Coordinates of C-alpha atoms in Angstrom, one line a residue:
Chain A
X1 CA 45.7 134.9 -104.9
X2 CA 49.1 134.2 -103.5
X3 CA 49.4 130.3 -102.2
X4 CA 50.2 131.1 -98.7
X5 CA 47.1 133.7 -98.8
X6 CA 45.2 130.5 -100.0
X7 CA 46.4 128.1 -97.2
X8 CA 45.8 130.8 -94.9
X9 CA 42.0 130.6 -96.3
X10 CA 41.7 127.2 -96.1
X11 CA 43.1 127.0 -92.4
X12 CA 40.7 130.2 -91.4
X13 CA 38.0 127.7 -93.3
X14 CA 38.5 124.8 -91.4
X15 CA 38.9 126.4 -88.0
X16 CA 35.9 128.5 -87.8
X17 CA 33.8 126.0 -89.3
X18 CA 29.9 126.6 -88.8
X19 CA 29.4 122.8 -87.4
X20 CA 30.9 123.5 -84.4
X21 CA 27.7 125.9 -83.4
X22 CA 25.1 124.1 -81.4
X23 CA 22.1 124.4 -84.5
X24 CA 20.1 122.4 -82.3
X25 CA 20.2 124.2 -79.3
X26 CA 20.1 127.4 -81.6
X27 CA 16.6 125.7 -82.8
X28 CA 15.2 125.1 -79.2
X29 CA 15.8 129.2 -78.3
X30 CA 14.2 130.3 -81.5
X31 CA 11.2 127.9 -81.4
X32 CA 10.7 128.7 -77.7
X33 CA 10.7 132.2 -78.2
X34 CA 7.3 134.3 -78.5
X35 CA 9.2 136.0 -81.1
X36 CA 7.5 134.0 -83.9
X37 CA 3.7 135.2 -83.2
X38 CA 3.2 138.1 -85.8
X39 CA 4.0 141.4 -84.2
X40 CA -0.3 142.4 -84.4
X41 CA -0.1 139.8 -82.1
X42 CA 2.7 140.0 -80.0
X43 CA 1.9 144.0 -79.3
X44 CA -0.9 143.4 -77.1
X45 CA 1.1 140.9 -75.2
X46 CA 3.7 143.0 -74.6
X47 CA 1.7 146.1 -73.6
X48 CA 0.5 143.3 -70.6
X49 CA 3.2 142.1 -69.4
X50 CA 4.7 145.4 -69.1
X51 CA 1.2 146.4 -67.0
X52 CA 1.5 143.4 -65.0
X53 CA 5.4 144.4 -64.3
X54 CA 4.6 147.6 -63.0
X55 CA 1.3 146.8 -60.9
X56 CA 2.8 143.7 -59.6
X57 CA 6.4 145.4 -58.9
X58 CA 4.0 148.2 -57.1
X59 CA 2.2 146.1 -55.3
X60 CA 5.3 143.4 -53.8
X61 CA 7.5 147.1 -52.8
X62 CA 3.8 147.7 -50.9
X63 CA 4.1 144.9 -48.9
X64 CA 8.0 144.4 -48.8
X65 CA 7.4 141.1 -50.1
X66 CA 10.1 141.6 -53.2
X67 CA 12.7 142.6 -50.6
X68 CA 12.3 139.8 -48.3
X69 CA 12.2 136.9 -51.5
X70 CA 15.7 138.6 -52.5
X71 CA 17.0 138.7 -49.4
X72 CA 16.3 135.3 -48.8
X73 CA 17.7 134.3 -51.8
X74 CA 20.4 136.0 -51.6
X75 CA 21.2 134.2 -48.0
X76 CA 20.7 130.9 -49.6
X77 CA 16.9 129.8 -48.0
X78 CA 15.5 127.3 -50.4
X79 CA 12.9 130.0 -51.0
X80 CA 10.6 129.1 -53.9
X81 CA 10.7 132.8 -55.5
X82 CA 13.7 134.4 -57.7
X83 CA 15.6 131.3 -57.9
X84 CA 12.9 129.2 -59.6
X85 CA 13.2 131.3 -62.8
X86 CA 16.9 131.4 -62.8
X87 CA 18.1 129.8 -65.8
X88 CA 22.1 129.2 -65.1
X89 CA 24.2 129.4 -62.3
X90 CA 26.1 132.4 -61.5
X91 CA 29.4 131.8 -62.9
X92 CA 32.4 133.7 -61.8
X93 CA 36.0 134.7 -63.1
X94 CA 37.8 136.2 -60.7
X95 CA 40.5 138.0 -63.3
X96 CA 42.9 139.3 -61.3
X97 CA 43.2 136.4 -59.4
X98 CA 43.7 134.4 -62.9
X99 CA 45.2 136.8 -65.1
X100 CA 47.4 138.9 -62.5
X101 CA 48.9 136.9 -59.8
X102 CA 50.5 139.1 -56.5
X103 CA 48.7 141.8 -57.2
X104 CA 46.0 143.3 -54.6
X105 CA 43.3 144.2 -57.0
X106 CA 40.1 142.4 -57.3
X107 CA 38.3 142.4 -60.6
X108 CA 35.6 139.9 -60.8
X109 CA 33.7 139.8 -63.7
X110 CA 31.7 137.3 -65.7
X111 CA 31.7 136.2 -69.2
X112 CA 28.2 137.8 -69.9
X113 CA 26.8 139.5 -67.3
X114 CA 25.7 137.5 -64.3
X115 CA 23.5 135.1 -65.3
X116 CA 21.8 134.0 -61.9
X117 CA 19.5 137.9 -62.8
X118 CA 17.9 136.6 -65.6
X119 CA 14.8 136.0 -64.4
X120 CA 11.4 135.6 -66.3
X121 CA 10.9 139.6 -65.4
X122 CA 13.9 140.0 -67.2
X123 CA 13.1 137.7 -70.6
X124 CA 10.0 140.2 -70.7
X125 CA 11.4 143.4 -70.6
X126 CA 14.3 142.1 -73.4
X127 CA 11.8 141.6 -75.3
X128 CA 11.8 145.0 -76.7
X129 CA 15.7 145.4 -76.8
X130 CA 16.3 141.9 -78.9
X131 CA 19.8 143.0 -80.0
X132 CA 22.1 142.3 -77.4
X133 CA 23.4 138.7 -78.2
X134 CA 24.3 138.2 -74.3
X135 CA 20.8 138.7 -72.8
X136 CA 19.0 137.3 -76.2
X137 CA 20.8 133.8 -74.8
X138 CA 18.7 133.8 -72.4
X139 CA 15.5 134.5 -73.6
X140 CA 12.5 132.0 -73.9
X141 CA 12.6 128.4 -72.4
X142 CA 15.5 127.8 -70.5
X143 CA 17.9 125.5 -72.2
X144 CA 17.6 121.7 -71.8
X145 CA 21.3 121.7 -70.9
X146 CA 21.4 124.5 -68.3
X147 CA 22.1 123.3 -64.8
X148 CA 19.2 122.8 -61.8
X149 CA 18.6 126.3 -60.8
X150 CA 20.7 126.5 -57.1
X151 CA 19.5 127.1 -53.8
X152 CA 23.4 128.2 -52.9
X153 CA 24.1 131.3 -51.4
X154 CA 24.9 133.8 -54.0
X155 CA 28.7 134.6 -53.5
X156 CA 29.8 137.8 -52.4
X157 CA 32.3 138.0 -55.6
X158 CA 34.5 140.5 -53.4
X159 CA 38.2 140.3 -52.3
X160 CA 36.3 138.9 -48.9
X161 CA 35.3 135.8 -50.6
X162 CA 38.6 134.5 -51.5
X163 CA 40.4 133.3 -48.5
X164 CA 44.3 133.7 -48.9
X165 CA 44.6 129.7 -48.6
X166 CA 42.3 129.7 -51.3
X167 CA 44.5 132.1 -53.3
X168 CA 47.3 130.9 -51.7
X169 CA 46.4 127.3 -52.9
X170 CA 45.9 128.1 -56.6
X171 CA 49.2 130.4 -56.9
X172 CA 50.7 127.1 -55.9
X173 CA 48.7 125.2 -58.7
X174 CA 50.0 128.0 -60.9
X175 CA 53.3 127.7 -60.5
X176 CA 53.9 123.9 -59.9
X177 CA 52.2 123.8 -63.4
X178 CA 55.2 126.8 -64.8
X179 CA 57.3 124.6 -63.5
X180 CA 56.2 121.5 -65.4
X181 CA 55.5 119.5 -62.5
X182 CA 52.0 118.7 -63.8
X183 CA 51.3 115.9 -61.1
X184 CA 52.0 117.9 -58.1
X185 CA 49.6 120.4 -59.6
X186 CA 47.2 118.5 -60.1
X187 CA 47.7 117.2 -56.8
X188 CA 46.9 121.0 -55.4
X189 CA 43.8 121.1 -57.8
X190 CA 42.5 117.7 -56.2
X191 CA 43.0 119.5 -52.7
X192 CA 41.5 122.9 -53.6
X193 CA 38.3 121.0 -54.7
X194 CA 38.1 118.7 -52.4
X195 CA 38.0 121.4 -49.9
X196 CA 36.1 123.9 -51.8
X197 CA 34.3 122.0 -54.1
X198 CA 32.0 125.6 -54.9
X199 CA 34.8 127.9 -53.9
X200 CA 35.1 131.1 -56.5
X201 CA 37.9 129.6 -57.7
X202 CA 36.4 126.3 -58.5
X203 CA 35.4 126.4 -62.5
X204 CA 39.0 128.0 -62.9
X205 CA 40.4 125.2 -60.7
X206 CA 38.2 122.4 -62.8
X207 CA 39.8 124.0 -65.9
X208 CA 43.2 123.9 -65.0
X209 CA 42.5 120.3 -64.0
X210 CA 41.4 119.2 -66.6
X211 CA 44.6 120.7 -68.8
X212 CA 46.6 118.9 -66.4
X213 CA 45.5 115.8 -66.6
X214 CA 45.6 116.2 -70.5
X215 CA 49.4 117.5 -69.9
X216 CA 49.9 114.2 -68.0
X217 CA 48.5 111.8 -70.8
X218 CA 45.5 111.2 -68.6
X219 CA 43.1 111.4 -72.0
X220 CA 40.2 109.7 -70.7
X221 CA 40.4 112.0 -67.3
X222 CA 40.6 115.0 -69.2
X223 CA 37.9 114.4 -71.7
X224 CA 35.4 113.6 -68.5
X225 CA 36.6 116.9 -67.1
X226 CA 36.4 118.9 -70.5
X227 CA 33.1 117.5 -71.3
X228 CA 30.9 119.5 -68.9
X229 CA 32.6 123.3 -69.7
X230 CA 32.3 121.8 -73.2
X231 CA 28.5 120.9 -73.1
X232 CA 27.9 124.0 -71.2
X233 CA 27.1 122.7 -68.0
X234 CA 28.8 125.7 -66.5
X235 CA 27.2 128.2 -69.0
X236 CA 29.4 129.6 -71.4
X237 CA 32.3 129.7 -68.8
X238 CA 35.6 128.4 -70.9
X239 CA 32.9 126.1 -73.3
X240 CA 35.1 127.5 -76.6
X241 CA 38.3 126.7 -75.1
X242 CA 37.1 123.1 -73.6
X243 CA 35.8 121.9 -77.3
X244 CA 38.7 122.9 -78.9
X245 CA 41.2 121.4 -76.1
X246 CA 38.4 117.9 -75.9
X247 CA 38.8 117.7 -79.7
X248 CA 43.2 117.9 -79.3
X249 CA 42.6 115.4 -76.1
X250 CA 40.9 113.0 -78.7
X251 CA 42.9 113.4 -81.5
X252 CA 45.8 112.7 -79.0
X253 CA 44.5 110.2 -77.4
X254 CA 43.5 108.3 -80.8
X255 CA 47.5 108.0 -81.6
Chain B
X1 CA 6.0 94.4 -98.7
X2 CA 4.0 97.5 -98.1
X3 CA 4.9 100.5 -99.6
X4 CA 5.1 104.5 -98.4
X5 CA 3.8 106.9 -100.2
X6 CA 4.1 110.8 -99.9
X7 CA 1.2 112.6 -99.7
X8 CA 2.3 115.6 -101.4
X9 CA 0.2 117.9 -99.8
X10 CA 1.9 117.1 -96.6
X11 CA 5.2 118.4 -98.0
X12 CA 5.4 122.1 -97.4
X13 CA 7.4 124.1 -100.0
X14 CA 9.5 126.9 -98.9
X15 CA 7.2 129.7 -99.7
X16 CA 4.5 127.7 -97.6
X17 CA 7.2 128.0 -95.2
X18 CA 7.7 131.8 -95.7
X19 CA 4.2 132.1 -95.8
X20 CA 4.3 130.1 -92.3
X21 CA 6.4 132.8 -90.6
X22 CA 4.5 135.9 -91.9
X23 CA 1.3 134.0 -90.2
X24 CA 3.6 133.6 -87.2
X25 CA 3.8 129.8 -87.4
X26 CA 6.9 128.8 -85.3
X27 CA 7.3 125.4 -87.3
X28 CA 7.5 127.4 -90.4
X29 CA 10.2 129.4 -88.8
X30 CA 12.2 126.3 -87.5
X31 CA 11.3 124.5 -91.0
X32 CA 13.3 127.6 -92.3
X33 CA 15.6 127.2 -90.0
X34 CA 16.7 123.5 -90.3
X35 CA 17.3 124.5 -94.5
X36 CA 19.5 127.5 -94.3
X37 CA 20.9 127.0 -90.8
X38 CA 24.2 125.5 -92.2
X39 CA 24.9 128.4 -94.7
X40 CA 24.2 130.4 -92.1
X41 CA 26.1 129.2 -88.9
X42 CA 29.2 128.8 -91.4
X43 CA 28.9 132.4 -92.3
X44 CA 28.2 133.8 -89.0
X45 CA 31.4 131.6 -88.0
X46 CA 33.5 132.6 -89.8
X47 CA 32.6 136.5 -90.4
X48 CA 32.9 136.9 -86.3
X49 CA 35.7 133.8 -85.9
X50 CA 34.0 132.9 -82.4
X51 CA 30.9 130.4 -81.9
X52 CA 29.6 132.0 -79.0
X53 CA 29.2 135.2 -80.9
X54 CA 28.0 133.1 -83.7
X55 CA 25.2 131.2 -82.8
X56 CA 23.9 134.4 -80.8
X57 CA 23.6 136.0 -84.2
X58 CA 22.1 132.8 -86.1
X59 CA 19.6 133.1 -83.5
X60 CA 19.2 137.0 -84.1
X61 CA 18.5 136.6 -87.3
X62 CA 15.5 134.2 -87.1
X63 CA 14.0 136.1 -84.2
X64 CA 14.6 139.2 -86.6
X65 CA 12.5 137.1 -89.3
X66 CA 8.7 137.5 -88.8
X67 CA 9.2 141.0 -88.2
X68 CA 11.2 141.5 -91.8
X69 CA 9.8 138.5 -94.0
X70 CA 7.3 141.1 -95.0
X71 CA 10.2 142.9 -96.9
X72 CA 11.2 139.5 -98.6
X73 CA 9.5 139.8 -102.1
X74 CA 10.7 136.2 -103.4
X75 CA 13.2 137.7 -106.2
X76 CA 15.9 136.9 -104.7
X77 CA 17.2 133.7 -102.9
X78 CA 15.7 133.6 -99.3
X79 CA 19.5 132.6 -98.2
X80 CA 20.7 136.0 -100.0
X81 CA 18.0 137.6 -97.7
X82 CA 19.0 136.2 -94.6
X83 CA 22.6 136.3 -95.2
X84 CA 21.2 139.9 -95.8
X85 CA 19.8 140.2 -92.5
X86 CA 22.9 138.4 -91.0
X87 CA 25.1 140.9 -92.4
X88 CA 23.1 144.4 -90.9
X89 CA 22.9 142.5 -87.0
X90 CA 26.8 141.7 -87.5
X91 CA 28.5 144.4 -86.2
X92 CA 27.2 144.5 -82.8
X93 CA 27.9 140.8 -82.7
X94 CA 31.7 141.5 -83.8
X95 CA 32.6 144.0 -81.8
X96 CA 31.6 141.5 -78.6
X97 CA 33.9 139.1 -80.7
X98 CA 36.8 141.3 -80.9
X99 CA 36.4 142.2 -77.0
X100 CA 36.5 138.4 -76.0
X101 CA 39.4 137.8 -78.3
X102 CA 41.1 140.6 -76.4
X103 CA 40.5 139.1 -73.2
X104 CA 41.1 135.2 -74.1
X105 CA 44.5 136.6 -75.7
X106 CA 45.4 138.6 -72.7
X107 CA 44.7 135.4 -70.4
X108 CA 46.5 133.3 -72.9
X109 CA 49.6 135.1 -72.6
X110 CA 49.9 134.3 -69.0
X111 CA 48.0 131.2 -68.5
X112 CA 51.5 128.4 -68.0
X113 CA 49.1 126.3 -70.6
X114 CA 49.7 128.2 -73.6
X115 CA 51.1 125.2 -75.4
X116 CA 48.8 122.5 -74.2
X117 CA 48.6 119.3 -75.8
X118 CA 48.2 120.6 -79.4
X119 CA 49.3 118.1 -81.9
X120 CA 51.4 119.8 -84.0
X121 CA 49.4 120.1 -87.3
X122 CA 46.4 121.4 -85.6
X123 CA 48.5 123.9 -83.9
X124 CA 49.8 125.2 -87.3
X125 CA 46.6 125.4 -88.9
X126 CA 45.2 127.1 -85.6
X127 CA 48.3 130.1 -85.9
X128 CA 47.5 130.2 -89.9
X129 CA 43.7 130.8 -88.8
X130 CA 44.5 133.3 -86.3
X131 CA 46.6 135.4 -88.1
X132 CA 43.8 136.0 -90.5
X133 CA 41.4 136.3 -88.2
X134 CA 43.9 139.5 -86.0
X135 CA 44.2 140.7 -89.8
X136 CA 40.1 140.7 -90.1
X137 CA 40.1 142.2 -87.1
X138 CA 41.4 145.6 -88.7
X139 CA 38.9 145.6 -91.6
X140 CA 36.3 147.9 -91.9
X141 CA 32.9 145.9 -91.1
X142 CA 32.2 146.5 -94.8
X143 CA 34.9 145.2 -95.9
X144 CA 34.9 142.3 -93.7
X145 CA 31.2 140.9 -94.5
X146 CA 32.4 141.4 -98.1
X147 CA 35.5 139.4 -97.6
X148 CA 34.4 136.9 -96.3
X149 CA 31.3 136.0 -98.1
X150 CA 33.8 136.5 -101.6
X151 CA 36.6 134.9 -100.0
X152 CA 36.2 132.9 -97.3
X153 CA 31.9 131.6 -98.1
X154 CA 33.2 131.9 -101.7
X155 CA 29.7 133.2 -103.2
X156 CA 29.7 135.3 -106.6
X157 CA 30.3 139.2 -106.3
X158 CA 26.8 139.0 -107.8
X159 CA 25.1 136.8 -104.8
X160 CA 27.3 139.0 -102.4
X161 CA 25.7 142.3 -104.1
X162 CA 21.8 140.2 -104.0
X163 CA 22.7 139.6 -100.3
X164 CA 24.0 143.3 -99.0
X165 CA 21.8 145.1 -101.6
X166 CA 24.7 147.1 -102.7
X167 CA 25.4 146.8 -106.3
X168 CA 28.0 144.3 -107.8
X169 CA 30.1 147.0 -108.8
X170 CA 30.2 148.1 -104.9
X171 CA 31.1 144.4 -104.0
X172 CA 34.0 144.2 -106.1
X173 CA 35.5 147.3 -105.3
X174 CA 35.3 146.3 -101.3
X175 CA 36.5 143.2 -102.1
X176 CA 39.5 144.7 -103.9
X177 CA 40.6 147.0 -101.4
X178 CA 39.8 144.5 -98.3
X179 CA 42.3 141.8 -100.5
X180 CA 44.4 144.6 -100.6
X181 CA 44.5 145.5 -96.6
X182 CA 44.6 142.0 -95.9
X183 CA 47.4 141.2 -97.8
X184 CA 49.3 144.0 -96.3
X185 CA 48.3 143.5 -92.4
X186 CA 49.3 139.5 -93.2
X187 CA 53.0 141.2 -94.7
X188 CA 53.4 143.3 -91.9
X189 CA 52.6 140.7 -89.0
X190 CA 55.2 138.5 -90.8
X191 CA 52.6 136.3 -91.6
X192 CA 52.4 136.1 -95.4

């Protein structure tokens, strides 16, 4: 094998190294999971949730019950019902917003689908479709790390929920930071969440932040900003990105 | 000075282990776990070059575990097994790889922070990595599992072929042509 080929390998080696992965928190989700009861076992289980699913669903659309616990949920009442079981907060990134300033279209998505709808209900029925890696996350006890469930209103992720001083404030952010001026930028970051501190823009705004304060030498700033995308505080929102920007903000910061 | 002593039948073995998870013990399964996890989190690492995608399939394949061990008939190496098992869930787990790639990619060519306080070695070794890993990217899944447990997880073409179940003959005839497609995509990106 050619040397280059072999620096390539060793590079490729050292970047997508297998210590990186969380093998604890990898540990916690398969040990929580009901997964590990023999399948004699976990049959019967199954066939009852599934019963109590239905009956139960049949029974709250009887009363009207399960429309008024979503509904006030969804308004933001501290109700005690959907949220409870909610294992991370919804987490949003508005890409066209991000990814395609000026222009008029509004594509919100989420990294994985929105995470605020996995609910207990939902871990059951997954159960028996335990190949897609974004629900099987999800599945059994909720992480230790996950945040407090949240009584906030859910966002309405539409065009409606982004003010224009909102937008107009992180175009700003956006461009001071083209520019180089990294301290004015961070300056409009500072503003944006002081006023919106859970605006939709707000992990995207914490992100930004936290690069800038990294761009302006500000190590020990940027590693407290890093560390929360990084330990997954705000699910799996930018947590890649953060480790590998915390472990340069280090290194940096080491020198 | 008092002394410890090991009871030994306090120490479980790994087929007690094995025979653990076919009873449906969850500390057997996390016993197995916590032995092969770092074979396995390195493989799944570096077959789908993304964590997220990683660990999701680390944790697929001990949830696939007491439903298969029953195929497990102690010949081979349980890590040839679950590398095994690894290696059948991967493709779904890829192709969610290759779509956040896409996107982080796309984002990263507008984001103004696309040269953000990356010292410069790690920044080398991060373009030498990532030109590999948009070369892996065009590989058959075949071709990829088999690269990288030959070339990357350096195991023997027969551990590979005890692994896939696929004779050694198979392994070493992916392995050729994948060398040979990788080599080429690397020439033609200007990379090699």
């Amino acid at each position: 094998m050619s040397e280059s080929l072999e620096r390539m390998l060793a590079a490729y080696r050292a970047v997508h190294d297998g210590s990186v992965l969380n093998s604890s928190a990898i540990e916690r989700r398969i040990t929580a999971s009901p997964a590990v009861r023999p399948a004699s076992k976990r049959l019967p289980a199954l066939l009852v949730a599934a019963l109590a699913l239905m009956l139960g669903g049949a029974a709250l659309a009887a009363t009207g019950v399960a429309e008024s616990v979503v509904r006030d949920w969804l308004q933001g009442s501290p109700s005690e019902g959907p949220a409870r079981n909610v294992v991370s907060p919804p987490v949003v990134v508005p890409r066209a917003a991000v990814a395609l300033p000026g222009t008029e279209t509004s594509q919100f998505t989420t990294p994985s689908e929105d995470p605020s709808t996995h609910t207990l209900e939902h871990a059951a029925i997954e159960e028996v479709r335990p190949s897609e890696p974004e629900r099987s996350r999800n599945r059994g006890e909720p992480r230790d790390d996950a945040p407090k469930p949240s009584h906030a209103p859910l966002v309405e992720h539409s065009e409606a929920a982004l003010d224009p001083s909102q937008l107009a404030m992180y175009r700003r952010g956006l461009e001071l930071t083209g520019a180089g001026r990294h301290s004015a930028a961070l300056a409009v970051w500072d503003r944006y969440l002081e006023r919106y501190p859970s605006g939709p823009l707000h992990l995207e705004v914490r992100f930004n932040r936290a690069q800038g304060l990294a761009m302006v030498g500000r190590f020990a700033d940027a590693e407290r900003a890093l560390l929360p995308f990084a330990q997954g505080r705000y699910g799996r929102y930018r947590s890649g990105q953060a480790a590998a920007l915390l472990h340069d903000v280090r290194e940096r910061a080491r020198r | 000075m008092s002394s410890i002593a090991f009871e030994p039948e306090l120490v479980a073995s790994e087929p007690d282990h094995i025979q653990g998870v076919r009873n449906g013990e969850g500390k057997a399964l996390a016993a197995l776990y916590r032995e092969h996890q770092a074979c396995l989190c390195s493989f799944a690492a570096r077959l789908l070059a993304d964590p997220v995608a990683a660990e999701d399939l680390v944790h697929d394949v001990f949830m696939i575990l007491p439903r298969v061990i029953h195929r497990y008939d102690q010949r081979a190496s349980l890590k040839a097994f679950l590398l095994g098992i690894a290696s059948r869930r991967a493709l779904h787990h890829l192709r969610t790889a290759r779509r956040r790639r896409g996107l982080l990619e796309r984002f990263a060519q507008l984001s103004p922070y696309r040269n953000v306080a990356t010292p410069e070695d790690h920044a080398s070794q991060r373009r030498l990595a990532d030109s590999l890993t948009a070369a892996l990217d065009r590989l058959s899944f075949e071709h990829r599992v088999v690269f990288t447990l030959c070339d990357i997880e350096e195991l023997s073409s027969d551990e590979v072929s005890e692994a896939l179940g696929v004779p050694a003959g198979t392994v070493r005839s992916r392995l050729f042509t994948a060398r040979h497609k990788v080599r080429a995509l690397l020439a033609k990106a200007g990379a090699l």
